[in-house]
XYZ file of C-alpha atoms in Angstrom:
787
model
C -26.660 31.503 28.268
C -24.304 32.155 31.075
C -25.626 34.202 34.059
C -24.221 35.082 37.411
C -26.827 33.041 39.236
C -25.634 29.668 37.848
C -21.935 30.347 37.510
C -20.984 27.556 39.903
C -22.953 24.946 37.974
C -21.973 25.920 34.438
C -19.869 23.123 32.630
C -17.984 25.136 30.072
C -17.478 28.475 31.776
C -16.204 28.027 35.299
C -14.034 30.823 36.542
C -14.516 33.357 39.319
C -16.146 36.715 38.632
C -15.058 39.548 40.933
C -16.364 43.050 40.526
C -14.922 45.325 43.192
C -16.107 48.762 44.060
C -13.212 50.333 42.248
C -13.227 48.151 39.224
C -16.931 47.739 38.687
C -19.050 49.761 36.317
C -19.979 53.298 37.378
C -22.880 53.430 39.726
C -26.018 55.551 39.679
C -27.891 57.173 42.445
C -29.778 54.004 43.156
C -26.724 51.664 43.158
C -24.861 49.606 40.575
C -26.567 49.536 37.208
C -26.865 46.362 35.239
C -26.706 46.759 31.472
C -29.588 45.167 29.778
C -31.748 45.040 32.906
C -35.084 46.742 32.998
C -34.970 49.750 35.345
C -37.718 49.882 38.005
C -40.321 52.524 37.642
C -39.606 55.465 39.802
C -42.257 55.969 42.388
C -43.536 59.392 43.486
C -42.985 58.722 47.131
C -40.609 56.029 48.392
C -41.466 55.963 52.035
C -41.720 52.983 54.279
C -45.380 52.522 53.618
C -45.103 52.964 49.980
C -47.369 56.071 50.049
C -46.421 59.701 50.181
C -46.605 61.324 53.554
C -48.860 64.265 53.849
C -47.156 67.427 52.852
C -44.160 65.601 51.351
C -42.743 66.755 48.151
C -43.020 64.482 45.087
C -39.814 65.579 43.424
C -37.543 63.184 45.310
C -37.012 59.815 43.750
C -34.519 58.324 46.131
C -36.488 58.713 49.306
C -36.760 61.143 52.104
C -33.665 63.061 52.964
C -32.242 62.687 56.390
C -32.109 65.608 58.756
C -28.955 67.717 58.520
C -28.143 66.581 54.946
C -28.137 68.973 52.079
C -30.655 68.161 49.498
C -29.044 67.426 46.118
C -29.982 69.609 43.256
C -30.969 66.595 41.254
C -31.929 63.120 42.098
C -29.464 61.600 39.617
C -25.772 61.734 40.362
C -23.211 62.742 37.721
C -21.829 60.318 35.223
C -18.409 60.799 36.781
C -16.784 62.119 33.610
C -14.023 64.622 33.949
C -11.437 65.723 31.455
C -8.844 65.962 34.219
C -8.299 63.826 37.224
C -9.500 65.706 40.258
C -7.974 65.707 43.714
C -10.647 63.395 45.011
C -9.145 59.887 45.083
C -12.501 58.235 45.002
C -13.399 59.770 41.680
C -13.525 57.155 38.881
C -12.736 57.692 35.233
C -15.390 57.098 32.620
C -14.755 53.490 31.521
C -18.040 51.789 30.675
C -16.309 48.814 28.952
C -13.795 48.210 31.739
C -10.894 48.598 29.350
C -8.618 49.726 32.175
C -8.966 46.436 34.013
C -6.300 44.744 31.904
C -6.235 41.091 30.943
C -8.852 38.684 32.162
C -7.872 36.316 34.935
C -6.661 32.851 33.931
C -9.246 30.177 33.406
C -9.424 27.536 36.021
C -8.202 24.120 34.803
C -10.962 21.855 33.729
C -11.191 18.598 35.587
C -11.234 15.485 33.291
C -11.785 12.805 35.835
C -15.203 11.691 34.757
C -15.756 8.289 33.115
C -17.059 9.889 29.958
C -13.949 12.064 29.625
C -11.686 9.031 29.941
C -13.721 7.254 27.288
C -13.254 10.168 24.933
C -9.498 10.137 25.462
C -9.310 6.387 24.835
C -11.334 6.788 21.644
C -8.935 9.456 20.428
C -6.030 7.096 21.125
C -7.663 4.319 19.084
C -8.244 6.680 16.165
C -4.622 7.817 16.274
C -3.296 4.244 16.294
C -5.480 3.262 13.344
C -4.228 6.238 11.346
C -0.603 5.453 12.206
C -1.081 1.833 11.164
C -2.683 2.841 7.863
C 0.069 5.376 7.208
C 2.805 2.804 7.840
C 0.996 0.343 5.575
C 0.856 2.937 2.788
C 4.629 3.442 3.117
C 5.269 -0.301 2.926
C 6.372 -0.634 6.557
C 4.385 -3.787 7.185
C 5.944 -4.630 10.537
C 5.198 -1.224 12.038
C 1.679 -1.294 10.572
C 1.021 -4.643 12.273
C 2.390 -3.381 15.591
C 0.178 -0.280 15.540
C -2.814 -2.339 14.444
C -2.407 -4.675 17.416
C -2.095 -1.717 19.785
C -5.279 -0.242 18.341
C -7.066 -3.543 19.005
C -5.911 -3.600 22.626
C -6.955 -0.013 23.229
C -10.356 -0.607 21.613
C -11.046 -3.578 23.889
C -9.970 -1.488 26.852
C -12.375 1.260 25.744
C -15.288 -1.158 25.487
C -14.617 -2.603 28.964
C -14.362 0.880 30.422
C -17.725 1.928 29.018
C -19.425 -1.274 30.121
C -18.053 -1.016 33.655
C -19.172 2.606 33.982
C -22.675 2.187 32.615
C -21.856 3.747 29.232
C -22.612 0.702 27.147
C -25.016 2.617 24.960
C -22.099 4.807 23.811
C -20.019 1.912 22.400
C -18.922 2.851 18.865
C -19.447 -0.256 16.724
C -18.080 1.538 13.661
C -14.805 2.116 15.460
C -14.663 -1.577 16.386
C -15.259 -2.500 12.744
C -12.451 -0.180 11.588
C -10.005 -1.620 14.142
C -10.568 -5.256 13.193
C -10.693 -4.590 9.481
C -7.360 -2.744 9.649
C -5.836 -5.531 11.729
C -6.954 -8.207 9.274
C -5.559 -6.175 6.388
C -2.113 -5.776 7.979
C -2.095 -9.484 8.855
C -2.599 -10.209 5.166
C 0.132 -7.777 4.138
C 2.576 -9.480 6.506
C 1.786 -12.898 5.046
C -0.055 -14.097 8.170
C -2.943 -15.531 6.206
C -4.505 -17.711 8.906
C -4.617 -14.829 11.389
C -6.136 -12.603 8.697
C -8.820 -15.197 7.922
C -9.687 -15.597 11.605
C -10.027 -11.845 12.025
C -12.185 -11.486 8.920
C -14.362 -14.350 10.155
C -15.005 -12.582 13.468
C -16.144 -9.487 11.597
C -18.396 -11.124 8.992
C -20.169 -13.280 11.604
C -21.064 -10.258 13.713
C -24.714 -9.349 13.126
C -24.011 -5.719 14.002
C -22.230 -5.230 10.673
C -24.739 -5.770 7.863
C -22.277 -4.482 5.248
C -19.437 -6.773 6.361
C -20.375 -9.396 3.779
C -18.186 -7.752 1.167
C -15.188 -8.608 3.334
C -15.644 -12.159 2.072
C -14.018 -10.901 -1.124
C -10.869 -10.317 0.906
C -11.167 -13.793 2.373
C -11.565 -15.193 -1.138
C -8.434 -13.334 -2.243
C -6.485 -14.951 0.597
C -7.713 -18.413 -0.386
C -6.810 -17.590 -3.988
C -3.271 -16.683 -2.946
C -3.067 -19.980 -1.049
C -4.184 -21.791 -4.233
C -7.354 -22.979 -2.496
C -9.509 -22.096 -5.450
C -12.647 -23.966 -4.337
C -12.814 -22.049 -1.042
C -12.023 -18.811 -2.878
C -14.870 -19.405 -5.316
C -17.231 -20.095 -2.421
C -16.279 -16.851 -0.668
C -16.717 -14.835 -3.846
C -20.207 -16.246 -4.355
C -21.203 -15.566 -0.759
C -19.992 -11.988 -1.126
C -21.904 -11.637 -4.403
C -25.150 -12.686 -2.671
C -24.783 -9.853 -0.158
C -23.943 -7.107 -2.668
C -27.079 -5.235 -3.833
C -27.856 -4.999 -7.527
C -27.326 -1.254 -7.404
C -23.565 -1.771 -6.845
C -22.973 -2.984 -10.376
C -19.287 -2.147 -10.554
C -18.497 -4.140 -7.408
C -20.616 -7.058 -8.610
C -18.763 -7.179 -11.955
C -15.415 -7.249 -10.193
C -16.592 -10.166 -8.082
C -17.815 -11.904 -11.249
C -14.299 -11.506 -12.669
C -12.767 -13.037 -9.544
C -15.180 -15.957 -9.797
C -14.172 -16.457 -13.432
C -10.472 -16.380 -12.514
C -10.998 -19.042 -9.868
C -12.800 -21.230 -12.427
C -9.828 -20.810 -14.796
C -7.467 -21.999 -12.067
C -9.673 -25.023 -11.495
C -9.744 -25.790 -15.229
C -13.487 -25.162 -15.559
C -13.252 -22.978 -18.652
C -16.921 -23.136 -19.604
C -17.992 -21.780 -16.201
C -15.319 -19.111 -16.441
C -16.553 -18.127 -19.905
C -20.084 -17.629 -18.566
C -18.880 -15.185 -15.915
C -16.586 -13.316 -18.307
C -19.306 -13.047 -20.960
C -21.695 -11.618 -18.354
C -19.230 -8.805 -17.722
C -18.455 -8.204 -21.405
C -22.147 -7.898 -22.252
C -22.827 -5.342 -19.513
C -19.621 -3.442 -18.695
C -16.686 -4.604 -20.851
C -13.089 -3.975 -19.823
C -9.744 -4.989 -21.281
C -8.696 -7.385 -18.541
C -11.930 -9.368 -18.693
C -11.838 -9.416 -22.497
C -8.298 -10.764 -22.423
C -9.248 -13.462 -19.906
C -12.174 -14.456 -22.116
C -9.858 -14.873 -25.111
C -7.555 -17.036 -22.969
C -10.468 -19.355 -22.185
C -11.412 -19.595 -25.863
C -7.762 -20.352 -26.659
C -7.668 -23.098 -24.028
C -10.721 -24.725 -25.608
C -9.299 -24.292 -29.130
C -12.392 -22.484 -30.428
C -10.954 -20.333 -33.239
C -14.276 -18.759 -34.190
C -14.899 -17.530 -30.651
C -11.315 -16.322 -30.497
C -11.987 -14.059 -33.472
C -15.249 -12.857 -31.934
C -13.622 -12.207 -28.571
C -10.753 -10.312 -30.167
C -13.201 -8.082 -32.030
C -15.012 -7.370 -28.753
C -11.694 -6.479 -27.175
C -10.938 -4.008 -29.954
C -14.422 -2.467 -29.632
C -13.791 -1.331 -26.051
C -13.142 2.439 -26.000
C -9.562 3.229 -25.073
C -9.124 6.038 -22.574
C -6.692 8.767 -23.589
C -6.431 7.745 -27.210
C -5.313 10.729 -29.293
C -7.692 11.890 -32.030
C -5.377 13.277 -34.676
C -1.736 14.099 -35.394
C -2.063 17.662 -34.106
C -3.170 16.416 -30.713
C -0.330 13.904 -30.666
C 2.225 16.589 -31.446
C 0.735 18.838 -28.783
C 0.861 16.021 -26.248
C 4.512 15.314 -27.091
C 5.378 18.987 -26.653
C 3.693 19.055 -23.246
C 5.500 15.879 -22.182
C 8.850 17.345 -23.200
C 8.090 20.505 -21.228
C 7.179 18.404 -18.201
C 10.363 16.344 -18.564
C 12.641 19.409 -18.458
C 10.651 21.029 -15.649
C 9.134 23.844 -17.694
C 5.585 22.706 -16.902
C 3.937 20.975 -13.996
C 3.250 17.275 -14.430
C -0.379 16.676 -15.345
C -1.597 13.815 -13.176
C -4.657 13.216 -15.324
C -2.555 12.884 -18.477
C -0.239 10.450 -16.703
C -3.183 8.326 -15.609
C -4.603 8.277 -19.123
C -1.210 7.248 -20.498
C -1.035 4.422 -17.976
C -4.498 3.170 -18.916
C -3.669 3.373 -22.616
C -0.449 1.411 -22.158
C -2.282 -1.225 -20.152
C -4.963 -1.547 -22.830
C -2.359 -1.824 -25.608
C -0.542 -4.475 -23.605
C -3.686 -6.633 -23.345
C -4.469 -6.181 -27.052
C -0.945 -7.041 -28.239
C -0.654 -10.033 -25.921
C -3.980 -11.401 -27.139
C -2.955 -10.784 -30.767
C 0.357 -12.633 -30.349
C -1.477 -15.486 -28.643
C -4.228 -16.151 -31.158
C -2.437 -15.251 -34.413
C -0.524 -18.548 -34.820
C -3.544 -20.565 -33.619
C -6.234 -19.238 -35.960
C -5.126 -21.492 -38.800
C -3.182 -24.641 -37.994
C -2.182 -25.284 -41.589
C -0.713 -21.828 -42.287
C 0.213 -19.595 -39.377
C 0.600 -16.551 -41.640
C -3.187 -16.527 -42.241
C -3.785 -15.764 -38.571
C -1.224 -12.955 -38.573
C -2.847 -11.431 -41.655
C -6.314 -11.517 -40.052
C -5.044 -9.949 -36.809
C -3.152 -7.281 -38.763
C -6.279 -6.345 -40.718
C -8.371 -6.187 -37.535
C -5.866 -3.921 -35.814
C -5.376 -1.650 -38.791
C -8.875 -0.172 -38.529
C -8.442 1.726 -35.258
C -4.950 0.820 -33.998
C -2.490 1.398 -36.812
C 0.534 1.548 -34.531
C -0.368 -1.833 -33.038
C -0.828 -3.253 -36.537
C 2.725 -2.190 -37.437
C 4.051 -3.730 -34.247
C 2.215 -6.939 -35.145
C 3.903 -6.986 -38.544
C 7.293 -6.776 -36.844
C 6.226 -9.624 -34.601
C 5.384 -11.615 -37.728
C 8.927 -10.987 -38.945
C 10.261 -12.398 -35.691
C 8.046 -15.428 -36.198
C 9.717 -15.936 -39.567
C 13.032 -15.934 -37.711
C 11.823 -18.651 -35.343
C 10.887 -20.732 -38.369
C 14.371 -20.164 -39.909
C 12.871 -18.266 -42.831
C 15.390 -15.422 -42.883
C 14.631 -14.212 -46.391
C 10.974 -13.462 -45.668
C 11.867 -11.932 -42.324
C 14.322 -9.546 -43.986
C 11.844 -8.735 -46.740
C 9.086 -7.942 -44.244
C 11.286 -5.820 -42.004
C 12.710 -3.875 -44.933
C 9.183 -2.802 -45.832
C 9.243 -0.564 -42.745
C 11.999 1.651 -44.109
C 9.329 4.002 -45.488
C 7.206 3.948 -42.339
C 7.274 6.507 -39.574
C 10.402 7.046 -37.520
C 9.552 4.783 -34.574
C 8.630 1.837 -36.803
C 11.706 2.399 -38.957
C 13.977 2.312 -35.908
C 12.322 -0.866 -34.613
C 12.640 -2.631 -37.976
C 16.260 -1.518 -38.406
C 17.093 -2.879 -34.973
C 15.700 -6.295 -35.861
C 17.398 -6.297 -39.268
C 20.724 -5.511 -37.637
C 20.213 -8.420 -35.274
C 19.367 -10.807 -38.124
C 22.427 -9.868 -40.132
C 24.569 -10.189 -37.002
C 23.325 -13.735 -36.461
C 24.122 -14.556 -40.071
C 27.652 -13.224 -39.637
C 27.099 -10.370 -42.094
C 28.654 -7.717 -39.870
C 28.746 -5.085 -42.615
C 24.970 -5.005 -43.085
C 24.477 -5.446 -39.363
C 26.565 -2.337 -38.730
C 24.724 -0.409 -41.460
C 21.262 -1.090 -40.020
C 22.518 -0.522 -36.485
C 23.634 2.968 -37.569
C 20.212 3.535 -39.152
C 18.440 2.501 -35.960
C 20.648 4.744 -33.815
C 20.125 7.722 -36.119
C 16.340 7.356 -35.985
C 16.204 6.736 -32.239
C 19.267 7.647 -30.216
C 17.516 6.536 -27.050
C 16.955 2.987 -28.308
C 19.011 0.795 -25.974
C 18.786 -2.299 -28.178
C 20.010 -0.359 -31.222
C 22.988 0.858 -29.206
C 23.732 -2.703 -28.135
C 23.635 -3.915 -31.749
C 26.059 -1.155 -32.773
C 28.335 -2.056 -29.884
C 28.257 -5.721 -30.889
C 29.410 -4.840 -34.400
C 32.317 -2.845 -32.980
C 33.101 -5.725 -30.612
C 33.434 -8.140 -33.526
C 35.801 -5.665 -35.179
C 37.974 -5.722 -32.019
C 37.141 -2.082 -31.221
C 36.512 -2.849 -27.581
C 36.838 0.699 -26.253
C 34.189 2.095 -28.609
C 31.963 -0.906 -27.951
C 32.287 -0.264 -24.225
C 31.211 3.353 -24.686
C 28.073 2.279 -26.540
C 27.226 -0.333 -23.916
C 27.521 2.318 -21.221
C 25.315 4.649 -23.241
C 22.704 1.900 -23.588
C 22.795 1.367 -19.831
C 22.280 5.102 -19.364
C 19.176 4.920 -21.533
C 17.849 1.738 -19.927
C 19.421 0.917 -16.594
C 18.210 -2.699 -16.604
C 19.283 -3.559 -20.167
C 20.743 -6.994 -19.435
C 22.292 -7.396 -22.895
C 24.284 -4.181 -22.523
C 25.513 -5.063 -19.025
C 26.546 -8.586 -20.024
C 28.369 -7.421 -23.143
C 30.035 -4.687 -21.102
C 31.492 -7.384 -18.887
C 32.767 -9.289 -21.925
C 34.338 -6.119 -23.352
C 36.120 -5.460 -20.056
C 37.447 -9.019 -20.102
C 38.865 -8.486 -23.580
C 40.433 -5.220 -22.367
C 42.126 -7.074 -19.461
C 40.028 -5.302 -16.838
C 38.800 -8.224 -14.741
C 37.699 -6.084 -11.795
C 35.441 -3.920 -13.967
C 34.150 -7.007 -15.744
C 33.315 -8.682 -12.462
C 31.601 -5.504 -11.263
C 29.382 -5.518 -14.364
C 28.471 -9.191 -13.941
C 27.735 -8.754 -10.235
C 25.423 -5.840 -11.039
C 23.704 -8.015 -13.620
C 23.402 -10.778 -11.029
C 21.289 -8.464 -8.862
C 18.908 -7.980 -11.811
C 18.713 -11.625 -12.934
C 19.958 -13.636 -9.943
C 19.124 -17.065 -11.393
C 20.924 -16.758 -14.724
C 23.631 -19.480 -14.945
C 25.710 -17.640 -17.581
C 26.149 -14.604 -15.320
C 27.099 -16.711 -12.305
C 29.592 -18.664 -14.412
C 31.304 -15.469 -15.590
C 31.711 -14.259 -12.010
C 33.151 -17.603 -10.880
C 35.433 -17.790 -13.911
C 36.826 -14.313 -13.245
C 37.575 -15.173 -9.625
C 39.380 -18.313 -10.742
C 41.434 -16.374 -13.292
C 42.480 -13.983 -10.518
C 43.583 -16.952 -8.371
C 40.887 -16.222 -5.788
C 40.008 -19.873 -5.443
C 37.812 -19.574 -2.366
C 35.568 -16.996 -4.010
C 35.580 -19.040 -7.216
C 34.527 -22.149 -5.285
C 31.765 -20.142 -3.608
C 30.303 -18.954 -6.923
C 30.690 -22.364 -8.599
C 28.744 -23.822 -5.674
C 26.034 -21.246 -6.332
C 26.113 -22.226 -9.991
C 25.626 -25.947 -9.388
C 22.487 -25.146 -7.410
C 21.080 -23.730 -10.671
C 22.523 -26.455 -12.959
C 23.236 -29.413 -10.657
C 23.916 -31.875 -13.495
C 26.492 -29.861 -15.465
C 29.579 -32.137 -15.587
C 31.926 -29.371 -16.719
C 31.103 -27.161 -13.726
C 31.450 -30.101 -11.342
C 34.868 -30.914 -12.815
C 36.003 -27.267 -12.542
C 34.939 -27.208 -8.923
C 36.873 -30.407 -8.264
C 40.000 -28.902 -9.811
C 39.688 -25.784 -7.635
C 39.469 -27.873 -4.475
C 42.502 -29.851 -5.621
C 44.453 -26.601 -5.939
C 43.467 -25.763 -2.385
C 44.752 -29.224 -1.269
C 41.255 -30.381 -0.380
C 41.620 -33.738 -2.083
C 38.465 -35.257 -0.633
C 36.231 -32.458 -1.927
C 38.009 -32.483 -5.264
C 37.542 -36.231 -5.629
C 33.836 -35.909 -4.697
C 33.077 -33.373 -7.426
C 35.116 -35.247 -10.034
C 33.141 -38.393 -9.225
C 29.891 -36.426 -9.565
C 31.059 -35.144 -12.933
C 31.918 -38.688 -14.030
C 28.502 -39.932 -12.866
C 26.668 -37.388 -15.026
C 28.989 -37.653 -18.045
C 31.128 -40.831 -17.961
C 32.942 -40.219 -21.280
C 34.925 -37.103 -20.363
C 38.535 -38.182 -20.811
C 39.917 -35.370 -18.669
C 37.793 -36.467 -15.726
C 38.597 -40.152 -16.358
C 42.360 -39.516 -16.439
C 42.091 -37.341 -13.296
C 40.303 -40.103 -11.409
C 42.717 -42.755 -12.673
C 45.752 -40.789 -11.543
C 44.063 -40.041 -8.187
C 43.614 -43.762 -7.536
C 47.227 -44.406 -8.611
C 48.426 -41.748 -6.183
C 46.519 -43.466 -3.363
C 47.818 -46.914 -4.508
C 44.368 -48.215 -5.435
C 45.502 -49.689 -8.733
C 42.487 -51.934 -9.265
C 40.228 -48.851 -9.360
C 42.560 -46.936 -11.633
C 42.629 -49.870 -14.088
C 38.829 -49.566 -14.466
C 39.033 -45.915 -15.450
C 41.971 -46.354 -17.833
C 40.191 -49.264 -19.502
C 37.117 -47.042 -19.909
C 39.351 -44.421 -21.537
C 40.801 -47.022 -23.907
C 37.247 -47.992 -24.899
C 36.433 -44.372 -25.681
C 39.689 -43.894 -27.644
C 40.610 -47.364 -28.906
C 43.320 -46.012 -31.207
C 45.104 -44.107 -28.425
C 47.955 -46.249 -27.111
C 48.625 -44.263 -23.949
C 45.516 -45.581 -22.150
C 46.630 -49.185 -22.672
C 50.104 -48.321 -21.470
C 48.566 -46.817 -18.307
C 46.645 -50.042 -17.682
C 49.858 -52.047 -18.111
C 51.712 -49.689 -15.773
C 49.069 -50.293 -13.085
C 49.542 -54.061 -13.373
C 53.308 -53.586 -13.083
C 52.788 -51.435 -9.967
C 50.603 -54.171 -8.462
C 53.412 -56.707 -8.941
C 51.568 -58.697 -11.589
C 54.546 -58.704 -13.965
C 53.333 -61.648 -16.008
C 50.152 -59.797 -16.928
C 52.136 -56.611 -17.513
C 54.605 -58.449 -19.829
C 51.713 -59.965 -21.750
C 50.088 -56.568 -22.273
C 53.383 -54.934 -23.260
C 53.937 -57.614 -25.901
C 50.399 -57.077 -27.267
C 50.951 -53.350 -27.461
C 54.333 -53.861 -29.161
C 52.767 -56.063 -31.807
C 50.172 -53.385 -32.618
C 52.522 -50.401 -32.192
C 56.045 -51.629 -32.993
C 57.459 -48.085 -33.143
C 56.313 -47.004 -29.675
C 59.544 -46.266 -27.840
C 58.019 -46.145 -24.370
C 56.550 -49.620 -24.755
C 59.947 -50.961 -25.882
C 61.767 -49.315 -22.993
C 59.512 -50.890 -20.371
C 59.460 -54.192 -22.257
C 63.270 -54.380 -22.114
C 63.253 -53.532 -18.406
C 60.636 -56.091 -17.426
C 62.312 -58.829 -19.507
C 65.592 -58.158 -17.728
C 63.923 -58.316 -14.335
C 62.112 -61.559 -15.143
C 65.132 -63.181 -16.768
C 63.534 -63.282 -20.163
C 65.448 -62.756 -23.446
C 65.513 -59.070 -24.209
C 68.326 -58.659 -26.786
C 65.962 -58.384 -29.732
C 63.914 -55.695 -27.992
C 67.127 -53.929 -27.008
C 68.244 -53.739 -30.639
C 64.906 -52.298 -31.711
C 65.119 -49.758 -28.907
C 68.600 -48.639 -29.947
C 67.483 -48.372 -33.541
C 64.459 -46.268 -32.623
C 66.583 -44.025 -30.416
C 68.990 -43.417 -33.303
C 66.134 -42.607 -35.617
C 64.643 -40.242 -33.061
C 67.967 -38.512 -32.442
C 68.573 -38.120 -36.174
C 65.102 -36.677 -36.697
C 65.536 -34.256 -33.840
C 68.883 -33.088 -35.209
C 67.435 -32.575 -38.675
C 64.383 -30.776 -37.261
C 66.427 -28.566 -34.996
C 65.559 -30.363 -31.825
C 61.757 -30.359 -32.337
C 59.344 -33.209 -32.721
C 58.475 -36.253 -30.729
C 58.993 -39.982 -30.827
C 57.937 -42.027 -33.814
C 56.027 -44.613 -31.942
C 52.458 -43.457 -31.480
C 51.070 -40.170 -30.368
C 50.891 -39.572 -26.694
C 54.278 -40.962 -25.676
C 55.162 -37.715 -24.023
C 51.864 -37.613 -22.189
C 52.422 -41.199 -21.200
C 55.810 -40.366 -19.712
C 54.265 -37.782 -17.418
C 51.177 -39.847 -16.626
C 53.015 -43.117 -16.163
C 55.396 -41.548 -13.667
C 52.497 -40.194 -11.619
C 51.247 -41.726 -8.454
C 52.721 -43.719 -5.682
C 53.314 -42.781 -2.095
C 56.310 -42.882 0.185
C 60.012 -42.536 -0.582
C 61.557 -44.938 -3.050
C 64.899 -45.293 -4.762
C 64.686 -43.495 -8.062
C 65.656 -45.575 -11.056
C 67.428 -44.118 -14.075
C 64.944 -42.667 -16.548
C 64.982 -42.077 -20.237
C 66.378 -38.741 -21.376
C 63.812 -36.023 -21.806
C 61.908 -35.815 -25.033
C 63.336 -33.408 -27.615
C 66.937 -33.964 -26.338
C 69.622 -35.988 -28.216
C 70.165 -39.473 -26.796
C 73.477 -41.339 -26.692
C 73.756 -44.879 -27.884
C 75.170 -46.178 -24.606
C 73.791 -45.648 -21.087
C 70.265 -46.678 -22.102
C 69.374 -47.711 -18.588
C 65.694 -48.751 -18.475
C 63.643 -48.689 -15.275
C 63.624 -52.013 -13.480
C 60.554 -53.786 -12.231
C 59.638 -53.209 -8.615
C 61.006 -55.765 -6.161
C 63.027 -57.723 -8.743
C 66.843 -57.693 -8.976
C 68.250 -56.448 -12.213
C 70.109 -58.909 -14.286
C 72.275 -58.535 -17.329
C 73.608 -55.302 -18.778
C 71.559 -53.187 -16.433
C 73.715 -53.935 -13.364
C 73.026 -56.046 -10.297
C 71.628 -53.439 -7.953
C 68.007 -53.620 -6.867
C 66.129 -50.613 -8.138
C 62.537 -49.569 -7.872
C 60.299 -47.606 -10.162
C 59.081 -44.285 -8.824
C 55.809 -42.401 -9.403
C 56.825 -38.838 -8.644
C 54.337 -37.015 -6.452
C 55.199 -33.660 -8.015
C 54.173 -34.877 -11.451
C 50.929 -36.257 -10.070
C 50.117 -32.924 -8.460
C 50.699 -31.227 -11.793
C 48.320 -33.640 -13.466
C 45.648 -33.202 -10.838
C 45.630 -29.414 -11.270
């Protein structure tokens, strides 16, 4: 208790106390009175000797009066109360509580310069940094959490050094040190710095001051598990299990489950089964039961699979509704919560989450073991699983029946699938909508769009918020060329389920059919963010860019596509064509060669490469590709004519004449072969009159046919003459004298002026004139072919 005698030494109450004569409490006849103090006993005579003088009166209590002073009528002075202030300035008002003094003087500032005070401030700083790190970690800001965690570690070390240097070592807070290093190890792990996290955990668990730190080995085991070091993870889990007391059963069972998972990863299924069975016999849960069934499935033990599935179904499901009235009541409450009429019940939401998780494990296990219970007849397993589910989980049994219908589809047994799904038409609304959706899909695959549309309408009527039903209805409208209505349904399906990939993809296709490439590309790009590795989506984006003549963007997306499907020859060829359009011949040639390497029988790629070599005057290479094309299409004359043209371009006219004669024997009505045969015979001085007569005759026949057909039709001598004309004139570099060419196909030809192209480097002789003429491979035609 504070007193005036020790006011200078008091730690918590150190301010000056000043009672003046005017402001102090009212005095008495014997001086200032202290409240609460015991008054001294009044003596009968207060003289210097302590005894009354002879003859002195005993009435005075203050002492003997001095000579010349008037004796007061009483020994006690007045209380000083007056209803009005008198003229005497020294008179004080009655104020026993000193209310007139006003506010108390300000407290003197407390000095915090002691070593202990600094330690307290540092400890507060460490606590604040730990809380900030944990808060950032909870928000997912891993970088900030790590930064604050490191700062907390530095401040904690500084605190420890400060206490040791000032003789306060006994005040070191080991719990605070534990919290700092545990938080730092945790944020290391969250930032993917696994080695740093392991080192930090190791420092903590090896410290003898932390007897409960052994459970941190579970965290170390989790890190090893993430690094796929399952042996080390298993070791850490076992070491942690040895340090957990038997009273902590829940923690021990979770460690048992981790040990079993590590055994599964190592392929030791029997050891994993022992750990999982230990948990299922003492404290069963759905995750452990599912893992146990997986181990039985891996070993192929059908009897234990049945037993394990029954154990899984025997686990009580949290939040399972008891009757229809409770279900209806729960639906009403959920609807009220959805529209904001009632506050969201967190407990109900948690129970719903647990129920969904349990149903997920049960259905996954059922789908896994049903086809494996009987190898000879897979339907036996589905029937057994359906009967087991029907006892307590009727909704899951119905879902399993629908899954059996889908299994019929996989086995191409459409009749049984339709029969099974139609049996749900008399079920409850949710099952009816699900079955109708699948029936609509089956009929759509079979091309029966009428029934597909009928069941799609049924599914939409029973569940308007079924995204897949809306997609099926939109697909039926799409096939009927009602693209606008189909687009509306796809958008509605996306509104119901924002990540419905089928609706987004089909929306892009509908926009393409409606000539809205920008909207189509927008849909495919949105879908690409959801499924970034899907080749079909990437192809659609690249294709749209190419259609819009944005070749650079198209090349960019095709490059992305070939990283997903690097051996697709069609994509490689498309990419080569795009680079050719951008005049990047080297890149175009590279991708065409890659396409040819993966698929060497694509005639478009072969002809492109052959023409490219002709254009660069590498005729030996082009001959190889044209010969390969003639092997693929032995009845197509144009490839053999291309080979012959390459020999003629090389100057090997003897070989060219030999090949032309062979082609003429097999295809006597081919006008292009005759034209070049006449020309080369003239240039080599060989007889050509017989070939000339045949050429004139064929030209007359062609002109007559064109006149009768109204100018349509092609030459009589083998298909591909027109293509040959364009291909054969391709290639060659530099400027050359252009020789007279045959009149264009589909135009009437005159009997005279049938000037044939002369062989390169050989003077023309005979009716063709004496001027030296050269054959030309027009670069413009080659560029058209390379596009």
